[in-house]
PDB file of C-alpha atoms and ligand atoms in Angstrom:
ATOM      1  CA  MET A 518      13.961 -19.473  79.566  1.00 32.00           C
ATOM      2  CA  THR A 519      16.806 -20.001  82.245  1.00 32.00           C
ATOM      3  CA  LYS A 520      18.010 -17.220  84.166  1.00 31.00           C
ATOM      4  CA  ARG A 521      21.350 -17.176  82.725  1.00 31.00           C
ATOM      5  CA  CYS A 522      20.008 -16.701  79.258  1.00 30.00           C
ATOM      6  CA  ARG A 523      17.734 -13.819  80.176  1.00 31.00           C
ATOM      7  CA  VAL A 524      20.891 -11.958  81.397  1.00 29.00           C
ATOM      8  CA  ARG A 525      22.785 -12.504  78.156  1.00 31.00           C
ATOM      9  CA  LEU A 526      19.807 -11.568  75.941  1.00 33.00           C
ATOM     10  CA  CYS A 527      19.380  -8.383  77.845  1.00 33.00           C
ATOM     11  CA  SER A 528      22.997  -7.371  77.825  1.00 32.00           C
ATOM     12  CA  ALA A 529      23.093  -7.633  73.831  1.00 36.00           C
ATOM     13  CA  GLN A 530      20.083  -5.392  73.566  1.00 40.00           C
ATOM     14  CA  SER A 531      21.187  -1.656  73.505  1.00 39.00           C
ATOM     15  CA  ASN A 532      19.156   0.345  75.616  1.00 38.00           C
ATOM     16  CA  ARG A 533      15.534  -0.829  74.748  1.00 43.00           C
ATOM     17  CA  ARG A 534      13.180  -1.409  77.535  1.00 42.00           C
ATOM     18  CA  GLN A 535      12.251  -4.654  78.228  1.00 51.00           C
ATOM     19  CA  ASP A 536       8.887  -4.127  79.577  1.00 55.00           C
ATOM     20  CA  LEU A 537       6.733  -6.093  77.125  1.00 56.00           C
ATOM     21  CA  SER A 538       3.700  -3.769  77.676  1.00 66.00           C
ATOM     22  CA  THR A 539       5.804  -0.684  76.444  1.00 84.00           C
ATOM     23  CA  LEU A 540       7.056  -1.937  73.393  1.00 90.00           C
ATOM     24  CA  CYS A 541       5.814  -2.833  70.061  1.00 93.00           C
ATOM     25  CA  TYR A 542       7.211  -6.387  68.931  1.00 93.00           C
ATOM     26  CA  LEU A 543       7.047  -5.696  65.196  1.00 94.00           C
ATOM     27  CA  CYS A 544       9.117  -2.261  65.046  1.00 92.00           C
ATOM     28  CA  GLY A 545      10.768  -2.079  68.469  1.00 92.00           C
ATOM     29  CA  ASN A 546       9.756   1.165  69.432  1.00 92.00           C
ATOM     30  CA  PRO A 547       7.640   2.361  72.319  1.00 92.00           C
ATOM     31  CA  LEU A 548       3.975   1.977  72.268  1.00 90.00           C
ATOM     32  CA  GLY A 549       1.962   5.375  72.437  1.00 82.00           C
ATOM     33  CA  ASP A 550      -1.713   5.652  73.119  1.00 70.00           C
ATOM     34  CA  VAL A 551      -2.928   4.223  70.229  1.00 65.00           C
ATOM     35  CA  GLU A 552      -2.370   0.675  70.646  1.00 80.00           C
ATOM     36  CA  SER A 553      -3.671  -2.516  69.077  1.00 87.00           C
ATOM     37  CA  ASP A 554      -3.373  -6.192  69.766  1.00 88.00           C
ATOM     38  CA  ASP A 555      -2.009  -8.719  67.516  1.00 90.00           C
ATOM     39  CA  HIS A 556      -2.567 -12.350  67.266  1.00 91.00           C
ATOM     40  CA  VAL A 557       0.450 -14.313  68.014  1.00 92.00           C
ATOM     41  CA  VAL A 558      -0.717 -16.831  65.494  1.00 91.00           C
ATOM     42  CA  PRO A 559      -2.595 -15.119  62.751  1.00 90.00           C
ATOM     43  CA  SER A 560      -6.159 -15.808  62.598  1.00 85.00           C
ATOM     44  CA  THR A 561      -5.880 -16.660  58.868  1.00 85.00           C
ATOM     45  CA  LEU A 562      -4.087 -19.880  60.002  1.00 87.00           C
ATOM     46  CA  ILE A 563      -6.627 -20.847  62.736  1.00 85.00           C
ATOM     47  CA  GLN A 564      -9.941 -22.273  61.461  1.00 80.00           C
ATOM     48  CA  ARG A 565     -11.354 -23.245  64.913  1.00 77.00           C
ATOM     49  CA  SER A 566     -13.297 -20.900  67.095  1.00 75.00           C
ATOM     50  CA  GLN A 567     -10.777 -18.782  69.303  1.00 68.00           C
ATOM     51  CA  PRO A 568      -9.828 -18.246  71.850  1.00 70.00           C
ATOM     52  CA  LYS A 569     -10.243 -21.546  73.422  1.00 75.00           C
ATOM     53  CA  VAL A 570     -11.000 -24.949  72.322  1.00 76.00           C
ATOM     54  CA  LYS A 571     -10.353 -28.181  74.328  1.00 79.00           C
ATOM     55  CA  GLY A 572      -7.105 -29.882  73.200  1.00 80.00           C
ATOM     56  CA  PHE A 573      -5.621 -26.768  71.553  1.00 86.00           C
ATOM     57  CA  GLU A 574      -3.609 -23.905  72.865  1.00 83.00           C
ATOM     58  CA  TYR A 575      -4.497 -20.260  72.496  1.00 87.00           C
ATOM     59  CA  ALA A 576      -1.384 -18.365  71.682  1.00 83.00           C
ATOM     60  CA  GLY A 577      -3.018 -14.810  72.735  1.00 89.00           C
ATOM     61  CA  LYS A 578      -1.970 -11.573  71.500  1.00 91.00           C
ATOM     62  CA  LEU A 579       0.779  -9.031  71.909  1.00 93.00           C
ATOM     63  CA  PRO A 580       0.421  -5.248  71.886  1.00 92.00           C
ATOM     64  CA  THR A 581       1.421  -3.334  68.866  1.00 93.00           C
ATOM     65  CA  HIS A 582       1.062  -0.009  67.039  1.00 92.00           C
ATOM     66  CA  GLN A 583      -2.265   0.032  65.156  1.00 89.00           C
ATOM     67  CA  LYS A 584      -0.165   0.796  62.274  1.00 89.00           C
ATOM     68  CA  CYS A 585       2.329  -2.004  62.411  1.00 90.00           C
ATOM     69  CA  ASN A 586      -0.448  -4.256  63.068  1.00 87.00           C
ATOM     70  CA  ASN A 587      -2.278  -3.305  59.831  1.00 82.00           C
ATOM     71  CA  HIS A 588       0.632  -3.187  57.953  1.00 78.00           C
ATOM     72  CA  PHE A 589       1.543  -6.603  58.000  1.00 73.00           C
ATOM     73  CA  GLY A 590      -0.312  -7.437  54.565  1.00 70.00           C
ATOM     74  CA  PRO A 591       1.246 -10.747  53.825  1.00 72.00           C
ATOM     75  CA  GLU A 592      -0.625 -12.486  56.581  1.00 78.00           C
ATOM     76  CA  LYS A 593      -3.986 -11.855  54.391  1.00 80.00           C
ATOM     77  CA  TYR A 594      -2.117 -14.395  52.105  1.00 87.00           C
ATOM     78  CA  ALA A 595      -0.576 -16.912  54.656  1.00 87.00           C
ATOM     79  CA  ALA A 596      -3.108 -19.546  53.891  1.00 87.00           C
ATOM     80  CA  LYS A 597      -2.987 -19.280  50.547  1.00 90.00           C
ATOM     81  CA  ALA A 598       0.871 -19.164  50.294  1.00 90.00           C
ATOM     82  CA  LEU A 599       0.866 -22.489  52.293  1.00 89.00           C
ATOM     83  CA  ALA A 600      -1.758 -24.053  49.949  1.00 88.00           C
ATOM     84  CA  LEU A 601       0.170 -23.026  47.065  1.00 91.00           C
ATOM     85  CA  LEU A 602       3.533 -24.388  48.349  1.00 89.00           C
ATOM     86  CA  ALA A 603       1.696 -27.730  49.285  1.00 86.00           C
ATOM     87  CA  ALA A 604       0.093 -27.826  45.456  1.00 87.00           C
ATOM     88  CA  LEU A 605       3.500 -27.146  43.994  1.00 87.00           C
ATOM     89  CA  ASP A 606       5.053 -30.101  45.805  1.00 86.00           C
ATOM     90  CA  ASP A 607       2.843 -32.347  44.214  1.00 86.00           C
ATOM     91  CA  PRO A 608       4.111 -33.192  40.745  1.00 86.00           C
ATOM     92  CA  ASN A 609       0.580 -33.936  39.583  1.00 86.00           C
ATOM     93  CA  THR A 610      -0.667 -30.632  39.986  1.00 85.00           C
ATOM     94  CA  PHE A 611       1.756 -28.482  37.765  1.00 86.00           C
ATOM     95  CA  LEU A 612       3.204 -28.655  34.352  1.00 86.00           C
ATOM     96  CA  GLU A 613       6.451 -26.772  33.268  1.00 86.00           C
ATOM     97  CA  ARG A 614       7.008 -26.119  29.729  1.00 85.00           C
ATOM     98  CA  VAL A 615       8.455 -23.524  27.409  1.00 88.00           C
ATOM     99  CA  LEU A 616       6.643 -21.913  24.258  1.00 87.00           C
ATOM    100  CA  VAL A 617       7.219 -23.649  21.158  1.00 86.00           C
ATOM    101  CA  ARG A 618       7.239 -20.222  19.463  1.00 86.00           C
ATOM    102  CA  ASN A 619       9.709 -18.643  21.947  1.00 87.00           C
ATOM    103  CA  PRO A 620      11.516 -20.947  24.326  1.00 88.00           C
ATOM    104  CA  ALA A 621      12.789 -18.181  26.358  1.00 88.00           C
ATOM    105  CA  ILE A 622       9.451 -17.805  27.920  1.00 87.00           C
ATOM    106  CA  LYS A 623       8.969 -20.607  30.440  1.00 89.00           C
ATOM    107  CA  VAL A 624       5.359 -21.506  31.635  1.00 88.00           C
ATOM    108  CA  LEU A 625       4.240 -22.940  34.863  1.00 88.00           C
ATOM    109  CA  ALA A 626       0.717 -24.331  34.220  1.00 87.00           C
ATOM    110  CA  ILE A 627      -1.043 -25.101  37.663  1.00 88.00           C
ATOM    111  CA  ASN A 628      -4.115 -27.223  37.959  1.00 88.00           C
ATOM    112  CA  ALA A 629      -6.715 -24.861  39.414  1.00 88.00           C
ATOM    113  CA  ASP A 630      -8.696 -27.652  40.929  1.00 88.00           C
ATOM    114  CA  LYS A 631      -5.972 -27.964  43.519  1.00 86.00           C
ATOM    115  CA  LEU A 632      -6.472 -24.320  44.686  1.00 88.00           C
ATOM    116  CA  PRO A 633     -10.071 -24.300  45.187  1.00 89.00           C
ATOM    117  CA  THR A 634     -10.117 -21.233  47.508  1.00 89.00           C
ATOM    118  CA  PHE A 635      -8.043 -18.922  45.499  1.00 91.00           C
ATOM    119  CA  THR A 636      -9.927 -15.874  44.537  1.00 92.00           C
ATOM    120  CA  ARG A 637      -9.132 -13.201  41.657  1.00 91.00           C
ATOM    121  CA  LYS A 638      -7.063 -11.037  44.338  1.00 90.00           C
ATOM    122  CA  ASP A 639      -5.063 -14.345  45.426  1.00 90.00           C
ATOM    123  CA  LEU A 640      -4.008 -14.890  41.976  1.00 90.00           C
ATOM    124  CA  GLU A 641      -3.043 -11.203  41.267  1.00 89.00           C
ATOM    125  CA  PHE A 642      -1.171 -11.467  44.451  1.00 88.00           C
ATOM    126  CA  PHE A 643       1.012 -14.417  43.325  1.00 89.00           C
ATOM    127  CA  LYS A 644       0.978 -12.744  39.830  1.00 89.00           C
ATOM    128  CA  ILE A 645      -0.713 -15.864  38.493  1.00 90.00           C
ATOM    129  CA  THR A 646      -2.824 -15.526  35.295  1.00 90.00           C
ATOM    130  CA  ASP A 647      -6.254 -17.274  34.967  1.00 90.00           C
ATOM    131  CA  VAL A 648      -6.396 -18.749  31.604  1.00 89.00           C
ATOM    132  CA  ARG A 649      -9.205 -21.209  32.223  1.00 88.00           C
ATOM    133  CA  ALA A 650     -11.647 -19.254  29.922  1.00 89.00           C
ATOM    134  CA  LYS A 651      -9.211 -18.803  27.292  1.00 89.00           C
ATOM    135  CA  GLU A 652      -8.435 -21.135  24.178  1.00 89.00           C
ATOM    136  CA  GLU A 653      -4.858 -22.698  24.369  1.00 86.00           C
ATOM    137  CA  ARG A 654      -4.094 -21.083  21.128  1.00 87.00           C
ATOM    138  CA  GLU A 655      -4.602 -17.629  22.780  1.00 87.00           C
ATOM    139  CA  TRP A 656      -2.395 -18.164  25.647  1.00 86.00           C
ATOM    140  CA  SER A 657       0.362 -20.208  23.957  1.00 86.00           C
ATOM    141  CA  THR A 658       1.785 -17.016  21.855  1.00 89.00           C
ATOM    142  CA  PRO A 659       4.261 -14.881  22.897  1.00 90.00           C
ATOM    143  CA  GLU A 660       2.275 -11.846  22.311  1.00 91.00           C
ATOM    144  CA  PHE A 661       0.078 -13.149  25.124  1.00 91.00           C
ATOM    145  CA  PHE A 662       2.965 -12.858  27.612  1.00 89.00           C
ATOM    146  CA  ARG A 663       4.106  -9.560  26.277  1.00 88.00           C
ATOM    147  CA  ASP A 664       2.675  -7.449  29.053  1.00 88.00           C
ATOM    148  CA  LYS A 665       2.917 -10.296  31.802  1.00 85.00           C
ATOM    149  CA  LYS A 666       5.554  -9.808  34.528  1.00 83.00           C
ATOM    150  CA  ARG A 667       8.146 -12.652  34.957  1.00 84.00           C
ATOM    151  CA  THR A 668       7.293 -14.385  38.159  1.00 86.00           C
ATOM    152  CA  ASN A 669       8.182 -17.182  40.397  1.00 87.00           C
ATOM    153  CA  PRO A 670       5.167 -18.360  42.355  1.00 87.00           C
ATOM    154  CA  LEU A 671       7.205 -20.837  44.360  1.00 87.00           C
ATOM    155  CA  ARG A 672       9.628 -18.266  45.601  1.00 88.00           C
ATOM    156  CA  ASP A 673       7.001 -15.789  46.206  1.00 88.00           C
ATOM    157  CA  ALA A 674       4.861 -18.330  48.140  1.00 90.00           C
ATOM    158  CA  THR A 675       8.053 -19.493  49.967  1.00 90.00           C
ATOM    159  CA  TYR A 676       8.823 -15.790  51.201  1.00 90.00           C
ATOM    160  CA  VAL A 677       5.325 -14.932  52.314  1.00 90.00           C
ATOM    161  CA  ALA A 678       5.249 -18.511  54.153  1.00 91.00           C
ATOM    162  CA  LEU A 679       8.632 -17.849  55.755  1.00 93.00           C
ATOM    163  CA  SER A 680       7.604 -14.285  56.731  1.00 93.00           C
ATOM    164  CA  VAL A 681       4.441 -14.868  58.430  1.00 92.00           C
ATOM    165  CA  LEU A 682       5.603 -17.948  60.340  1.00 94.00           C
ATOM    166  CA  ALA A 683       8.901 -16.348  61.487  1.00 95.00           C
ATOM    167  CA  LYS A 684       6.706 -13.390  62.725  1.00 95.00           C
ATOM    168  CA  SER A 685       4.578 -15.829  64.402  1.00 96.00           C
ATOM    169  CA  ALA A 686       7.278 -17.779  65.909  1.00 97.00           C
ATOM    170  CA  ALA A 687       8.775 -14.557  67.259  1.00 96.00           C
ATOM    171  CA  ALA A 688       5.806 -13.658  68.658  1.00 96.00           C
ATOM    172  CA  LEU A 689       5.444 -17.208  70.476  1.00 96.00           C
ATOM    173  CA  LEU A 690       9.037 -16.949  71.965  1.00 96.00           C
ATOM    174  CA  ILE A 691       8.084 -13.214  73.258  1.00 95.00           C
ATOM    175  CA  LYS A 692       4.719 -14.359  74.751  1.00 93.00           C
ATOM    176  CA  ARG A 693       5.435 -17.807  76.034  1.00 92.00           C
ATOM    177  CA  LYS A 694       9.245 -17.868  76.579  1.00 93.00           C
ATOM    178  CA  GLY A 695       9.572 -14.485  77.967  1.00 91.00           C
ATOM    179  CA  LEU A 696      12.038 -13.637  75.181  1.00 93.00           C
ATOM    180  CA  ALA A 697      12.991  -9.731  75.386  1.00 92.00           C
ATOM    181  CA  ILE A 698      12.357  -7.818  72.301  1.00 92.00           C
ATOM    182  CA  PRO A 699      15.959  -7.788  70.789  1.00 91.00           C
ATOM    183  CA  SER A 700      17.505  -4.606  69.130  1.00 90.00           C
ATOM    184  CA  SER A 701      18.226  -6.864  66.030  1.00 91.00           C
ATOM    185  CA  TRP A 702      16.996 -10.385  64.703  1.00 94.00           C
ATOM    186  CA  ARG A 703      18.799 -13.041  62.844  1.00 93.00           C
ATOM    187  CA  ILE A 704      16.561 -15.873  61.661  1.00 93.00           C
ATOM    188  CA  PHE A 705      17.477 -18.898  59.865  1.00 92.00           C
ATOM    189  CA  ALA A 706      14.572 -20.735  58.159  1.00 92.00           C
ATOM    190  CA  CYS A 707      14.238 -23.778  56.208  1.00 90.00           C
ATOM    191  CA  PRO A 708      10.846 -24.682  54.541  1.00 91.00           C
ATOM    192  CA  PHE A 709       9.663 -28.207  53.433  1.00 86.00           C
ATOM    193  CA  THR A 710       6.297 -29.861  52.837  1.00 84.00           C
ATOM    194  CA  GLY A 711       5.137 -32.211  55.359  1.00 82.00           C
ATOM    195  CA  SER A 712       4.393 -32.481  59.038  1.00 82.00           C
ATOM    196  CA  LEU A 713       5.909 -32.532  62.367  1.00 83.00           C
ATOM    197  CA  SER A 714       4.344 -35.811  63.251  1.00 82.00           C
ATOM    198  CA  GLY A 715       7.048 -38.495  63.277  1.00 77.00           C
ATOM    199  CA  LEU A 716       9.885 -36.190  63.541  1.00 80.00           C
ATOM    200  CA  ASN A 717      10.050 -36.878  67.194  1.00 80.00           C
ATOM    201  CA  LEU A 718      11.541 -33.353  67.952  1.00 83.00           C
ATOM    202  CA  SER A 719      12.338 -32.613  71.632  1.00 85.00           C
ATOM    203  CA  GLY A 720      11.118 -29.231  72.952  1.00 89.00           C
ATOM    204  CA  GLU A 721       7.592 -27.827  74.122  1.00 92.00           C
ATOM    205  CA  ALA A 722       4.873 -28.889  71.744  1.00 92.00           C
ATOM    206  CA  LEU A 723       1.949 -26.582  71.118  1.00 92.00           C
ATOM    207  CA  ALA A 724      -1.096 -27.743  69.305  1.00 91.00           C
ATOM    208  CA  LEU A 725      -2.794 -24.564  68.119  1.00 91.00           C
ATOM    209  CA  ASP A 726      -5.242 -25.934  65.490  1.00 90.00           C
ATOM    210  CA  HIS A 727      -5.957 -29.065  63.200  1.00 89.00           C
ATOM    211  CA  GLY A 728      -2.604 -28.953  61.234  1.00 89.00           C
ATOM    212  CA  VAL A 729      -0.890 -26.113  62.918  1.00 93.00           C
ATOM    213  CA  HIS A 730       1.507 -27.117  65.477  1.00 94.00           C
ATOM    214  CA  ALA A 731       4.739 -25.799  66.961  1.00 95.00           C
ATOM    215  CA  VAL A 732       7.719 -27.151  68.850  1.00 95.00           C
ATOM    216  CA  ILE A 733       9.895 -24.894  70.766  1.00 96.00           C
ATOM    217  CA  LYS A 734      13.275 -25.640  72.170  1.00 93.00           C
ATOM    218  CA  GLN A 735      16.058 -23.344  73.504  1.00 92.00           C
ATOM    219  CA  ALA A 736      19.550 -24.202  72.444  1.00 85.00           C
ATOM    220  CA  SER A 737      22.454 -24.568  74.973  1.00 84.00           C
ATOM    221  CA  ASN A 738      23.800 -21.401  73.626  1.00 83.00           C
ATOM    222  CA  GLY A 739      20.577 -19.530  74.418  1.00 86.00           C
ATOM    223  CA  ASP A 740      19.372 -19.564  70.625  1.00 90.00           C
ATOM    224  CA  TRP A 741      15.762 -20.614  70.194  1.00 92.00           C
ATOM    225  CA  PHE A 742      14.665 -23.307  68.012  1.00 92.00           C
ATOM    226  CA  VAL A 743      11.045 -23.264  66.614  1.00 95.00           C
ATOM    227  CA  ALA A 744       9.582 -26.055  64.169  1.00 94.00           C
ATOM    228  CA  PHE A 745       6.239 -24.634  62.898  1.00 95.00           C
ATOM    229  CA  GLU A 746       3.788 -26.768  60.886  1.00 94.00           C
ATOM    230  CA  ALA A 747       1.135 -24.988  59.316  1.00 92.00           C
ATOM    231  CA  HIS A 748      -1.384 -26.616  56.756  1.00 86.00           C
ATOM    232  CA  LYS A 749       0.932 -29.233  55.537  1.00 86.00           C
ATOM    233  CA  VAL A 750       4.046 -26.984  55.267  1.00 90.00           C
ATOM    234  CA  VAL A 751       6.547 -26.890  57.867  1.00 92.00           C
ATOM    235  CA  VAL A 752       9.475 -24.520  58.699  1.00 93.00           C
ATOM    236  CA  PHE A 753      12.384 -24.907  60.810  1.00 92.00           C
ATOM    237  CA  LEU A 754      13.325 -21.605  62.350  1.00 93.00           C
ATOM    238  CA  LEU A 755      16.279 -20.825  64.249  1.00 92.00           C
ATOM    239  CA  PHE A 756      16.572 -17.477  66.267  1.00 93.00           C
ATOM    240  CA  ALA A 757      20.143 -16.837  66.391  1.00 90.00           C
ATOM    241  CA  PHE A 758      21.277 -13.995  69.202  1.00 82.00           C
ATOM    242  CA  VAL A 759      24.871 -14.806  69.387  1.00 73.00           C
ATOM    243  CA  ALA A 760      27.731 -14.149  66.843  1.00 64.00           C
ATOM    244  CA  THR A 761      28.376 -17.908  66.335  1.00 61.00           C
ATOM    245  CA  SER A 762      28.804 -19.911  63.027  1.00 53.00           C
ATOM    246  CA  PRO A 763      25.635 -21.764  61.896  1.00 57.00           C
ATOM    247  CA  GLU A 764      26.600 -24.424  64.104  1.00 55.00           C
ATOM    248  CA  PRO A 765      23.066 -25.129  65.396  1.00 53.00           C
ATOM    249  CA  ILE A 766      22.082 -25.706  61.591  1.00 60.00           C
ATOM    250  CA  THR A 767      24.822 -28.466  61.308  1.00 60.00           C
ATOM    251  CA  SER A 768      23.408 -29.972  64.617  1.00 58.00           C
ATOM    252  CA  LEU A 769      19.853 -30.070  63.051  1.00 61.00           C
ATOM    253  CA  GLY A 770      21.157 -32.529  60.273  1.00 62.00           C
ATOM    254  CA  LEU A 771      19.438 -30.353  57.435  1.00 63.00           C
ATOM    255  CA  LEU A 772      22.812 -29.519  55.556  1.00 62.00           C
ATOM    256  CA  ASP A 773      21.275 -30.410  52.290  1.00 69.00           C
ATOM    257  CA  ALA A 774      18.005 -28.533  52.464  1.00 76.00           C
ATOM    258  CA  ASP A 775      17.504 -25.044  51.593  1.00 85.00           C
ATOM    259  CA  TRP A 776      18.240 -22.532  54.439  1.00 88.00           C
ATOM    260  CA  PHE A 777      17.210 -18.828  54.217  1.00 91.00           C
ATOM    261  CA  VAL A 778      18.335 -16.155  56.427  1.00 91.00           C
ATOM    262  CA  PHE A 779      16.602 -12.689  57.434  1.00 93.00           C
ATOM    263  CA  GLU A 780      18.793 -10.285  59.259  1.00 92.00           C
ATOM    264  CA  SER A 781      17.196  -6.664  60.509  1.00 92.00           C
ATOM    265  CA  ASN A 782      16.235  -4.612  63.481  1.00 92.00           C
ATOM    266  CA  ALA A 783      12.644  -5.048  63.181  1.00 93.00           C
ATOM    267  CA  ILE A 784      10.037  -7.744  62.604  1.00 93.00           C
ATOM    268  CA  ASN A 785       8.313  -5.479  60.223  1.00 91.00           C
ATOM    269  CA  ASP A 786      11.219  -5.382  57.852  1.00 90.00           C
ATOM    270  CA  LEU A 787      10.098  -8.845  56.690  1.00 87.00           C
ATOM    271  CA  LEU A 788       7.899  -6.879  54.879  1.00 77.00           C
ATOM    272  CA  GLN A 789      10.470  -5.061  52.751  1.00 74.00           C
ATOM    273  CA  LYS A 790      13.626  -7.267  52.898  1.00 75.00           C
ATOM    274  CA  SER A 791      13.957 -10.468  51.158  1.00 79.00           C
ATOM    275  CA  TRP A 792      15.124 -13.601  52.752  1.00 90.00           C
ATOM    276  CA  THR A 793      18.414 -14.317  51.647  1.00 89.00           C
ATOM    277  CA  LYS A 794      19.185 -17.884  50.451  1.00 87.00           C
ATOM    278  CA  LEU A 795      22.157 -19.677  52.224  1.00 83.00           C
TER     279      LEU A 795
HETATM  280 ZN1   ZN B1405       5.204  -0.805  66.000  1.00 94.94          ZN
END
């Protein structure tokens, strides 16, 4: 981070102290006696042994409140959300149809072979009903769906992936780039399935594990751009700290893609607030 930018960011950050060791980056409040260390990149996304393996960067940890650290539940499901997104990107993996006896009920049938690591708890989290042990005549009736909640696994998995990767990218910026914990966050995110290889992005490239990479770059106005690849899903993240138009999104050349925005005072709010589609 340049000196010029550090001054600008600090001036926009109310009266919060900037000493990293005294603030919890998840809620932004001062740390007390009970502290915890939070992995900058969640351990659920890293399969290699940590901390150090030749050829990979160890992103380290940041101090947080114990409660804030334990509270960030979606991290448990991050790898599964990414697997689900990758699976739903393959048209051979799923089938969409309506029930003949009630066309108002839409069914998304997913090939379970493509989600081999999913446990019953994972299926419950994404509100997916396992019908492998049932006959088709049983689950193809409107009565079967009477007590089932309407759901959208693609949307749910997208929001989990965005929240976990945005949190991790924020932690990377704080830990690696000295970003002062701001009094408010405005994060734009654009997810897609694929990898960073071949995109030829400029910036600092971090290899965190097989299939887990980040590229970090600061925009000329002081905002930060993080491209985060995790297990076949890539999210472009723009951390905007100045009240400008979304010019940086334009400059990324992804106008036709789906962009989401999260605005709040604390990263913890990624748990309660939904992303808004732009
Ligand atoms: Zn906290």
